[in-house]
Tab-separated table of N, CA and C in Angstrom:
chain	number	residue	atom	x	y	z
P	9	MET	N	-46.006	-7.080	20.827
P	9	MET	CA	-44.739	-7.523	20.201
P	9	MET	C	-43.781	-6.927	20.625
P	10	THR	N	-42.698	-6.966	20.669
P	10	THR	CA	-41.689	-5.975	21.040
P	10	THR	C	-40.412	-6.447	20.308
P	11	ILE	N	-39.937	-5.727	19.309
P	11	ILE	CA	-38.522	-6.050	18.689
P	11	ILE	C	-37.246	-5.133	19.136
P	12	ASN	N	-36.412	-6.377	19.363
P	12	ASN	CA	-35.208	-5.829	20.559
P	12	ASN	C	-34.095	-5.506	18.859
P	13	HIS	N	-33.216	-4.809	19.433
P	13	HIS	CA	-32.501	-4.259	18.637
P	13	HIS	C	-31.142	-4.932	18.550
P	14	PRO	N	-30.046	-5.741	18.003
P	14	PRO	CA	-29.361	-6.269	18.848
P	14	PRO	C	-27.915	-5.224	19.337
P	15	LEU	N	-28.198	-3.910	18.814
P	15	LEU	CA	-26.897	-2.663	19.058
P	15	LEU	C	-27.820	-1.998	20.572
P	16	THR	N	-29.345	-1.230	20.801
P	16	THR	CA	-29.332	-0.682	21.560
P	16	THR	C	-30.046	-1.597	22.805
P	17	ASP	N	-30.063	-2.168	22.839
P	17	ASP	CA	-31.447	-3.518	23.555
P	17	ASP	C	-30.652	-4.622	23.599
P	18	VAL	N	-29.410	-4.585	24.369
P	18	VAL	CA	-28.422	-6.141	23.844
P	18	VAL	C	-28.698	-7.104	25.285
P	19	GLY	N	-29.303	-6.979	26.532
P	19	GLY	CA	-29.673	-7.025	27.169
P	19	GLY	C	-31.063	-8.338	27.673
P	20	SER	N	-32.481	-6.841	26.885
P	20	SER	CA	-33.178	-7.586	26.476
P	20	SER	C	-33.341	-8.864	25.999
P	21	HIS	N	-32.430	-8.482	24.195
P	21	HIS	CA	-32.390	-9.571	23.649
P	21	HIS	C	-32.237	-10.831	23.691
P	22	ARG	N	-30.804	-10.837	24.448
P	22	ARG	CA	-30.268	-12.060	24.938
P	22	ARG	C	-31.220	-13.171	26.402
P	23	ALA	N	-32.417	-12.200	25.991
P	23	ALA	CA	-32.804	-12.824	27.539
P	23	ALA	C	-34.404	-13.235	26.948
P	24	ASP	N	-34.186	-12.716	25.602
P	24	ASP	CA	-35.655	-13.644	25.531
P	24	ASP	C	-34.802	-14.960	24.563
P	25	GLN	N	-33.619	-14.845	23.983
P	25	GLN	CA	-33.190	-16.073	23.646
P	25	GLN	C	-32.050	-16.514	24.574
P	26	SER	N	-32.390	-17.029	25.763
P	26	SER	CA	-31.383	-17.794	26.669
P	26	SER	C	-31.459	-18.933	26.450
P	27	GLY	N	-32.542	-20.303	26.286
P	27	GLY	CA	-32.245	-21.169	25.772
P	27	GLY	C	-31.921	-21.564	24.446
P	28	ALA	N	-32.072	-20.885	23.702
P	28	ALA	CA	-31.860	-21.110	22.198
P	28	ALA	C	-30.773	-20.342	22.135
P	29	ARG	N	-30.120	-21.407	21.031
P	29	ARG	CA	-28.627	-21.169	20.517
P	29	ARG	C	-28.760	-21.269	18.791
P	30	ARG	N	-27.704	-20.211	18.435
P	30	ARG	CA	-28.218	-20.071	16.887
P	30	ARG	C	-26.639	-21.102	16.406
P	31	VAL	N	-27.219	-21.908	15.498
P	31	VAL	CA	-25.736	-23.213	15.670
P	31	VAL	C	-25.506	-21.845	13.463
P	32	THR	N	-23.968	-21.864	13.518
P	32	THR	CA	-24.277	-21.537	12.456
P	32	THR	C	-22.515	-22.130	11.440
P	33	ASN	N	-23.042	-22.207	10.314
P	33	ASN	CA	-21.601	-22.764	9.982
P	33	ASN	C	-20.369	-21.968	10.050
P	34	PRO	N	-18.955	-21.863	10.388
P	34	PRO	CA	-18.041	-21.696	10.277
P	34	PRO	C	-17.350	-20.947	9.077
P	35	PRO	N	-17.123	-19.936	9.149
P	35	PRO	CA	-16.495	-19.512	7.587
P	35	PRO	C	-15.771	-20.078	6.820
P	36	ASN	N	-15.657	-20.540	5.318
P	36	ASN	CA	-14.801	-21.050	4.830
P	36	ASN	C	-13.101	-20.547	4.895
P	37	MET	N	-12.276	-20.232	5.301
P	37	MET	CA	-11.320	-19.785	5.817
P	37	MET	C	-10.436	-19.373	4.101
P	38	GLU	N	-10.685	-20.685	2.825
P	38	GLU	CA	-9.728	-19.832	1.959
P	38	GLU	C	-11.515	-18.825	0.851
P	39	ARG	N	-12.517	-19.271	0.994
P	39	ARG	CA	-13.245	-18.553	0.484
P	39	ARG	C	-12.884	-16.318	1.445
P	40	GLN	N	-12.925	-16.596	2.811
P	40	GLN	CA	-12.419	-15.628	3.021
P	40	GLN	C	-11.343	-14.776	2.833
P	41	VAL	N	-10.427	-15.483	2.593
P	41	VAL	CA	-8.832	-15.199	1.880
P	41	VAL	C	-9.175	-14.681	0.625
P	42	HIS	N	-9.628	-15.349	-0.100
P	42	HIS	CA	-10.657	-14.867	-2.056
P	42	HIS	C	-11.198	-13.501	-1.297
P	43	LYS	N	-11.884	-13.244	-1.118
P	43	LYS	CA	-12.372	-12.381	-0.585
P	43	LYS	C	-11.594	-10.929	0.316
P	44	ALA	N	-11.089	-10.916	0.874
P	44	ALA	CA	-9.471	-10.017	1.382
P	44	ALA	C	-8.659	-10.147	-0.242
P	45	CYS	N	-8.196	-10.516	-0.749
P	45	CYS	CA	-7.678	-10.253	-1.698
P	45	CYS	C	-8.154	-9.551	-2.816
P	46	GLY	N	-9.234	-9.493	-3.244
P	46	GLY	CA	-10.234	-9.028	-3.864
P	46	GLY	C	-10.288	-7.354	-2.996
P	47	ASP	N	-10.676	-6.876	-1.679
P	47	ASP	CA	-10.284	-6.037	-1.262
P	47	ASP	C	-8.989	-4.948	-1.657
P	48	ILE	N	-8.227	-5.977	-1.196
P	48	ILE	CA	-7.013	-5.128	-1.688
P	48	ILE	C	-6.379	-4.801	-3.228
P	49	ASN	N	-7.062	-6.181	-4.122
P	49	ASN	CA	-6.894	-5.421	-5.309
P	49	ASN	C	-7.244	-3.583	-5.091
P	50	ALA	N	-8.942	-3.958	-5.065
P	50	ALA	CA	-9.293	-2.674	-4.668
P	50	ALA	C	-9.321	-1.990	-4.473
P	51	ALA	N	-8.306	-1.844	-3.412
P	51	ALA	CA	-7.709	-1.014	-2.811
P	51	ALA	C	-6.556	0.145	-3.981
P	52	LEU	N	-6.112	-1.071	-4.083
P	52	LEU	CA	-4.487	-1.055	-5.062
P	52	LEU	C	-4.676	-0.818	-6.387
P	53	ASN	N	-6.165	-1.025	-7.102
P	53	ASN	CA	-6.326	0.387	-8.102
P	53	ASN	C	-6.411	2.046	-7.726
P	54	GLU	N	-7.311	1.934	-6.793
P	54	GLU	CA	-7.866	3.073	-6.310
P	54	GLU	C	-6.788	4.029	-6.183
P	55	ALA	N	-5.765	3.210	-5.852
P	55	ALA	CA	-4.618	4.123	-5.121
P	55	ALA	C	-3.607	4.303	-6.747
P	56	LEU	N	-3.531	3.618	-7.496
P	56	LEU	CA	-3.349	3.643	-8.725
P	56	LEU	C	-3.534	4.739	-10.228
P	57	GLU	N	-5.077	4.961	-9.595
P	57	GLU	CA	-5.646	5.527	-10.530
P	57	GLU	C	-5.560	6.754	-9.986
P	58	ALA	N	-5.539	7.314	-8.552
P	58	ALA	CA	-5.418	8.768	-7.746
P	58	ALA	C	-4.130	9.012	-8.286
P	59	LEU	N	-3.004	8.090	-8.281
P	59	LEU	CA	-1.832	8.489	-8.374
P	59	LEU	C	-1.668	9.037	-10.173
P	60	GLY	N	-2.240	8.409	-10.524
P	60	GLY	CA	-3.024	8.508	-12.518
P	60	GLY	C	-3.193	10.132	-12.793
P	61	ARG	N	-3.707	10.580	-11.337
P	61	ARG	CA	-4.732	11.566	-11.504
P	61	ARG	C	-4.107	12.638	-11.426
P	62	LEU	N	-3.335	12.668	-10.304
P	62	LEU	CA	-2.404	13.876	-9.773
P	62	LEU	C	-1.030	14.544	-11.132
P	63	SER	N	-0.860	15.782	-10.568
P	63	SER	CA	-0.066	16.315	-11.475
P	63	SER	C	1.485	16.435	-11.480
P	64	HIS	N	2.296	15.795	-11.869
P	64	HIS	CA	3.843	16.313	-10.978
P	64	HIS	C	4.691	16.932	-12.004
P	65	SER	N	5.535	17.658	-11.324
P	65	SER	CA	6.755	18.310	-11.668
P	65	SER	C	7.899	17.027	-12.446
P	66	PRO	N	8.499	17.304	-13.392
P	66	PRO	CA	9.489	16.246	-13.876
P	66	PRO	C	10.262	15.881	-12.810
P	67	VAL	N	10.212	16.413	-11.917
P	67	VAL	CA	11.471	16.156	-11.020
P	67	VAL	C	10.810	14.732	-9.974
P	68	ASP	N	9.544	15.077	-9.410
P	68	ASP	CA	8.782	14.271	-9.700
P	68	ASP	C	8.335	12.653	-9.888
P	69	ALA	N	8.271	12.919	-11.529
P	69	ALA	CA	8.026	12.128	-11.879
P	69	ALA	C	8.873	10.639	-12.009
P	70	PHE	N	9.804	10.492	-11.434
P	70	PHE	CA	10.802	9.438	-11.351
P	70	PHE	C	10.211	8.364	-9.926
P	71	GLY	N	10.083	9.586	-8.648
P	71	GLY	CA	9.490	8.696	-8.129
P	71	GLY	C	8.293	8.480	-8.175
P	72	VAL	N	7.656	9.034	-8.401
P	72	VAL	CA	5.885	8.566	-8.275
P	72	VAL	C	5.878	7.011	-9.346
P	73	ALA	N	6.376	7.299	-10.532
P	73	ALA	CA	6.793	5.922	-10.996
P	73	ALA	C	7.472	4.807	-10.610
P	74	ARG	N	7.903	5.067	-9.426
P	74	ARG	CA	8.805	3.925	-8.605
P	74	ARG	C	6.812	3.628	-7.807
P	75	VAL	N	6.664	4.211	-7.392
P	75	VAL	CA	5.353	4.417	-7.039
P	75	VAL	C	4.454	3.100	-7.511
P	76	GLN	N	4.228	4.148	-8.618
P	76	GLN	CA	3.088	3.052	-10.138
P	76	GLN	C	3.726	1.903	-10.140
P	77	THR	N	5.047	1.107	-10.067
P	77	THR	CA	5.422	0.213	-10.252
P	77	THR	C	4.942	-0.664	-9.290
P	78	ALA	N	5.158	-0.589	-7.836
P	78	ALA	CA	5.183	-0.988	-6.404
P	78	ALA	C	3.970	-1.470	-6.702
P	79	LEU	N	2.675	-0.490	-6.367
P	79	LEU	CA	2.183	-1.069	-6.855
P	79	LEU	C	0.885	-1.827	-8.182
P	80	TYR	N	1.367	-1.930	-9.017
P	80	TYR	CA	1.496	-2.515	-9.987
P	80	TYR	C	1.791	-4.124	-9.526
P	81	ARG	N	3.081	-3.786	-9.200
P	81	ARG	CA	3.655	-5.296	-8.790
P	81	ARG	C	2.656	-6.193	-7.547
P	82	ALA	N	2.088	-5.045	-6.849
P	82	ALA	CA	1.126	-5.181	-5.679
P	82	ALA	C	-0.034	-5.817	-5.927
P	83	ARG	N	-0.857	-5.711	-6.837
P	83	ARG	CA	-1.530	-5.380	-7.523
P	83	ARG	C	-1.978	-7.313	-8.018
P	84	GLU	N	-0.290	-7.290	-9.381
P	84	GLU	CA	-0.605	-8.594	-10.039
P	84	GLU	C	-0.209	-9.406	-9.094
P	85	ALA	N	0.580	-9.482	-8.039
P	85	ALA	CA	0.834	-10.037	-6.997
P	85	ALA	C	-0.643	-10.857	-6.289
P	86	ASN	N	-1.368	-9.764	-5.499
P	86	ASN	CA	-2.470	-10.126	-5.636
P	86	ASN	C	-3.473	-10.453	-5.818
P	87	TYR	N	-3.339	-10.507	-7.278
P	87	TYR	CA	-4.183	-11.092	-7.959
P	87	TYR	C	-4.213	-12.559	-8.547
P	88	LEU	N	-2.694	-12.638	-8.526
P	88	LEU	CA	-2.280	-14.135	-8.486
P	88	LEU	C	-2.670	-14.873	-7.265
P	89	LEU	N	-2.299	-14.405	-5.952
P	89	LEU	CA	-2.620	-14.814	-5.220
P	89	LEU	C	-4.298	-15.409	-5.105
P	90	GLY	N	-5.194	-14.546	-5.354
P	90	GLY	CA	-6.287	-14.761	-5.814
P	90	GLY	C	-6.540	-16.087	-6.696
P	91	GLN	N	-5.720	-16.041	-7.709
P	91	GLN	CA	-6.013	-17.644	-8.813
P	91	GLN	C	-5.965	-18.232	-7.890
P	92	MET	N	-4.592	-18.824	-6.869
P	92	MET	CA	-4.484	-20.253	-6.534
P	92	MET	C	-4.950	-20.379	-5.404
P	93	VAL	N	-5.399	-19.367	-4.492
P	93	VAL	CA	-6.476	-19.463	-3.330
P	93	VAL	C	-7.916	-20.235	-4.105
P	94	GLY	N	-8.491	-19.481	-5.352
P	94	GLY	CA	-9.545	-20.224	-5.791
P	94	GLY	C	-9.315	-21.328	-6.798
P	95	THR	N	-8.640	-22.077	-6.939
P	95	THR	CA	-8.293	-23.020	-7.152
P	95	THR	C	-8.517	-24.480	-5.854
P	96	PRO	N	-8.883	-25.313	-6.592
P	96	PRO	CA	-9.170	-26.668	-5.595
P	96	PRO	C	-7.797	-26.713	-5.116
P	97	ILE	N	-7.988	-27.192	-3.549
P	97	ILE	CA	-6.514	-27.829	-3.317
P	97	ILE	C	-5.503	-28.771	-3.852
P	98	GLU	N	-6.462	-30.110	-4.414
P	98	GLU	CA	-6.030	-31.170	-5.456
P	98	GLU	C	-5.460	-30.476	-6.593
P	99	ARG	N	-5.657	-29.071	-7.214
P	99	ARG	CA	-5.341	-29.023	-8.565
P	99	ARG	C	-4.371	-27.816	-8.136
P	100	ARG	N	-3.933	-27.002	-7.364
P	100	ARG	CA	-3.012	-26.169	-6.990
P	100	ARG	C	-1.876	-26.341	-6.441
P	101	LEU	N	-1.481	-25.404	-7.912
P	101	LEU	CA	0.273	-25.424	-7.957
P	101	LEU	C	0.956	-24.359	-7.104
P	102	PRO	N	1.994	-24.750	-6.629
P	102	PRO	CA	3.147	-23.881	-5.542
P	102	PRO	C	2.926	-22.858	-6.111
P	103	TRP	N	2.909	-21.693	-5.111
P	103	TRP	CA	3.878	-20.255	-5.477
P	103	TRP	C	4.716	-19.851	-6.275
P	104	ALA	N	5.418	-20.788	-6.178
P	104	ALA	CA	6.919	-20.872	-7.120
P	104	ALA	C	6.320	-20.509	-8.192
P	105	TYR	N	4.911	-21.165	-8.835
P	105	TYR	CA	4.588	-20.891	-10.197
P	105	TYR	C	3.819	-19.724	-10.475
P	106	TYR	N	3.413	-19.330	-9.452
P	106	TYR	CA	2.514	-17.744	-9.737
P	106	TYR	C	3.410	-17.053	-9.452
P	107	ARG	N	4.694	-17.248	-8.357
P	107	ARG	CA	5.709	-16.312	-8.441
P	107	ARG	C	6.424	-15.373	-9.928
P	108	ALA	N	6.528	-17.015	-10.318
P	108	ALA	CA	7.354	-16.691	-11.961
P	108	ALA	C	5.961	-16.080	-12.887
P	109	ARG	N	5.574	-16.724	-13.005
P	109	ARG	CA	4.077	-15.544	-13.672
P	109	ARG	C	4.211	-14.288	-13.221
P	110	LEU	N	4.184	-13.723	-11.905
P	110	LEU	CA	4.500	-12.589	-11.760
P	110	LEU	C	5.754	-11.465	-12.393
P	111	GLN	N	6.633	-12.558	-11.926
P	111	GLN	CA	8.068	-11.990	-12.299
P	111	GLN	C	8.197	-11.420	-14.274
P	112	ASP	N	7.403	-12.984	-15.413
P	112	ASP	CA	7.534	-12.534	-16.640
P	112	ASP	C	6.205	-11.375	-16.847
P	113	LYS	N	5.578	-10.914	-16.175
P	113	LYS	CA	4.428	-9.814	-16.293
P	113	LYS	C	5.277	-9.195	-15.898
P	114	ALA	N	5.831	-8.583	-15.072
P	114	ALA	CA	6.386	-7.547	-14.660
P	114	ALA	C	7.164	-6.813	-15.509
P	115	LEU	N	8.521	-8.035	-16.097
P	115	LEU	CA	9.628	-8.021	-16.793
P	115	LEU	C	8.698	-6.954	-18.336
P	116	ARG	N	7.710	-7.867	-18.801
P	116	ARG	CA	7.064	-7.159	-19.814
P	116	ARG	C	6.206	-5.812	-19.703
P	117	HIS	N	5.799	-5.610	-18.417
P	117	HIS	CA	5.362	-4.880	-17.765
P	117	HIS	C	6.518	-3.082	-18.317
P	118	PHE	N	7.913	-3.731	-17.858
P	118	PHE	CA	8.912	-2.743	-17.718
P	118	PHE	C	8.997	-2.296	-19.021
P	119	SER	N	9.347	-3.442	-20.145
P	119	SER	CA	10.138	-3.873	-21.090
P	119	SER	C	8.879	-2.400	-22.423
P	120	LEU	N	7.755	-2.559	-21.644
P	120	LEU	CA	6.667	-1.721	-22.308
P	120	LEU	C	6.859	-0.018	-22.774
P	121	HIS	N	7.104	0.086	-20.965
P	121	HIS	CA	7.140	1.151	-20.691
P	121	HIS	C	8.351	1.971	-20.931
P	122	ALA	N	9.334	1.513	-20.722
P	122	ALA	CA	10.484	1.945	-21.391
P	122	ALA	C	10.671	2.231	-22.662
P	123	ASN	N	10.001	1.762	-23.140
P	123	ASN	CA	10.199	2.177	-25.660
P	123	ASN	C	8.593	3.111	-25.040
P	124	SER	N	8.314	4.046	-24.213
P	124	SER	CA	7.325	4.974	-24.192
P	124	SER	C	5.634	4.819	-24.278
P	125	GLY	N	5.387	3.358	-24.059
P	125	GLY	CA	4.276	2.830	-23.916
P	125	GLY	C	4.146	2.048	-25.561
P	126	ARG	N	5.222	1.546	-26.067
P	126	ARG	CA	4.999	0.656	-27.713
P	126	ARG	C	6.315	-0.106	-27.442
P	127	GLN	N	6.024	-1.419	-27.453
P	127	GLN	CA	7.038	-2.222	-27.879
P	127	GLN	C	7.611	-2.100	-29.381
P	128	ALA	N	8.992	-1.924	-29.634
P	128	ALA	CA	10.133	-1.825	-30.585
P	128	ALA	C	9.232	-3.198	-31.760
P	129	THR	N	8.751	-2.876	-32.516
P	129	THR	CA	8.774	-3.861	-33.266
P	129	THR	C	9.671	-4.680	-34.647
P	130	GLU	N	9.904	-5.807	-35.481
P	130	GLU	CA	11.739	-6.149	-35.390
P	130	GLU	C	11.533	-5.096	-36.784
P	131	GLY	N	12.523	-4.794	-37.091
P	131	GLY	CA	12.835	-3.772	-38.322
P	131	GLY	C	12.779	-2.589	-37.827
P	132	HIS	N	12.305	-2.053	-36.701
P	132	HIS	CA	11.992	-0.580	-36.616
P	132	HIS	C	13.241	-0.390	-35.506
P	133	ARG	N	13.930	1.058	-36.223
P	133	ARG	CA	14.342	1.825	-35.868
P	133	ARG	C	14.389	2.871	-35.167
P	134	SER	N	15.087	2.834	-33.638
P	134	SER	CA	15.185	4.119	-33.345
P	134	SER	C	15.275	5.247	-33.509
P	135	ARG	N	15.206	6.961	-33.290
P	135	ARG	CA	15.777	7.476	-33.694
P	135	ARG	C	16.977	8.020	-33.560
P	136	SER	N	17.186	7.496	-32.571
P	136	SER	CA	19.375	7.370	-32.641
P	136	SER	C	19.959	6.706	-33.350
P	137	ASN	N	19.116	5.950	-33.981
P	137	ASN	CA	20.468	5.057	-34.232
P	137	ASN	C	20.373	5.089	-35.961
P	138	ARG	N	19.046	6.244	-36.571
P	138	ARG	CA	19.603	7.177	-37.757
P	138	ARG	C	20.201	7.052	-37.888
P	139	PRO	N	20.884	6.622	-40.090
P	139	PRO	CA	22.119	7.785	-40.217
P	139	PRO	C	21.980	9.210	-40.262
P	140	LYS	N	22.985	9.887	-40.292
P	140	LYS	CA	22.776	11.246	-40.235
P	140	LYS	C	22.420	12.178	-41.554
P	141	ARG	N	21.335	12.112	-41.808
P	141	ARG	CA	22.018	13.613	-43.392
P	141	ARG	C	22.742	14.180	-42.979
P	142	ARG	N	23.184	14.197	-44.305
P	142	ARG	CA	24.148	14.866	-44.655
P	142	ARG	C	23.526	16.331	-46.020
P	143	ILE	N	23.662	17.780	-45.075
P	143	ILE	CA	23.820	18.946	-46.530
P	143	ILE	C	24.749	19.100	-47.368
P	144	ALA	N	24.694	19.492	-48.269
P	144	ALA	CA	25.704	19.333	-49.536
P	144	ALA	C	25.513	20.543	-49.462
């Protein structure tokens, strides 16, 4: 009995199966797109983690924040695309619905980070709006 490896012994492997034709199902294209979304999401997460581990000077912080924001939006868009592709065609909403969700989420993300990582509660005054103390 000989074992033909498809990479090293291609000629004899094909000769052994000259009459036999392998029938496979074509790949489900929607599933392929869904898998691609997962791969892209993993790569974006890895890039965000790598940016987070870097130490930057205050001068570079603005540029890094812009890159992180762009990566965040790309990751969220990819996540929403995966949701859309994973939904059966007859129940699928148009991309405009998902795009609106992306914009809402991005606005929440920006407002959260604009307040130094916490959202202002009602009745809460920031330090700059407090009345100044008078020393008598």
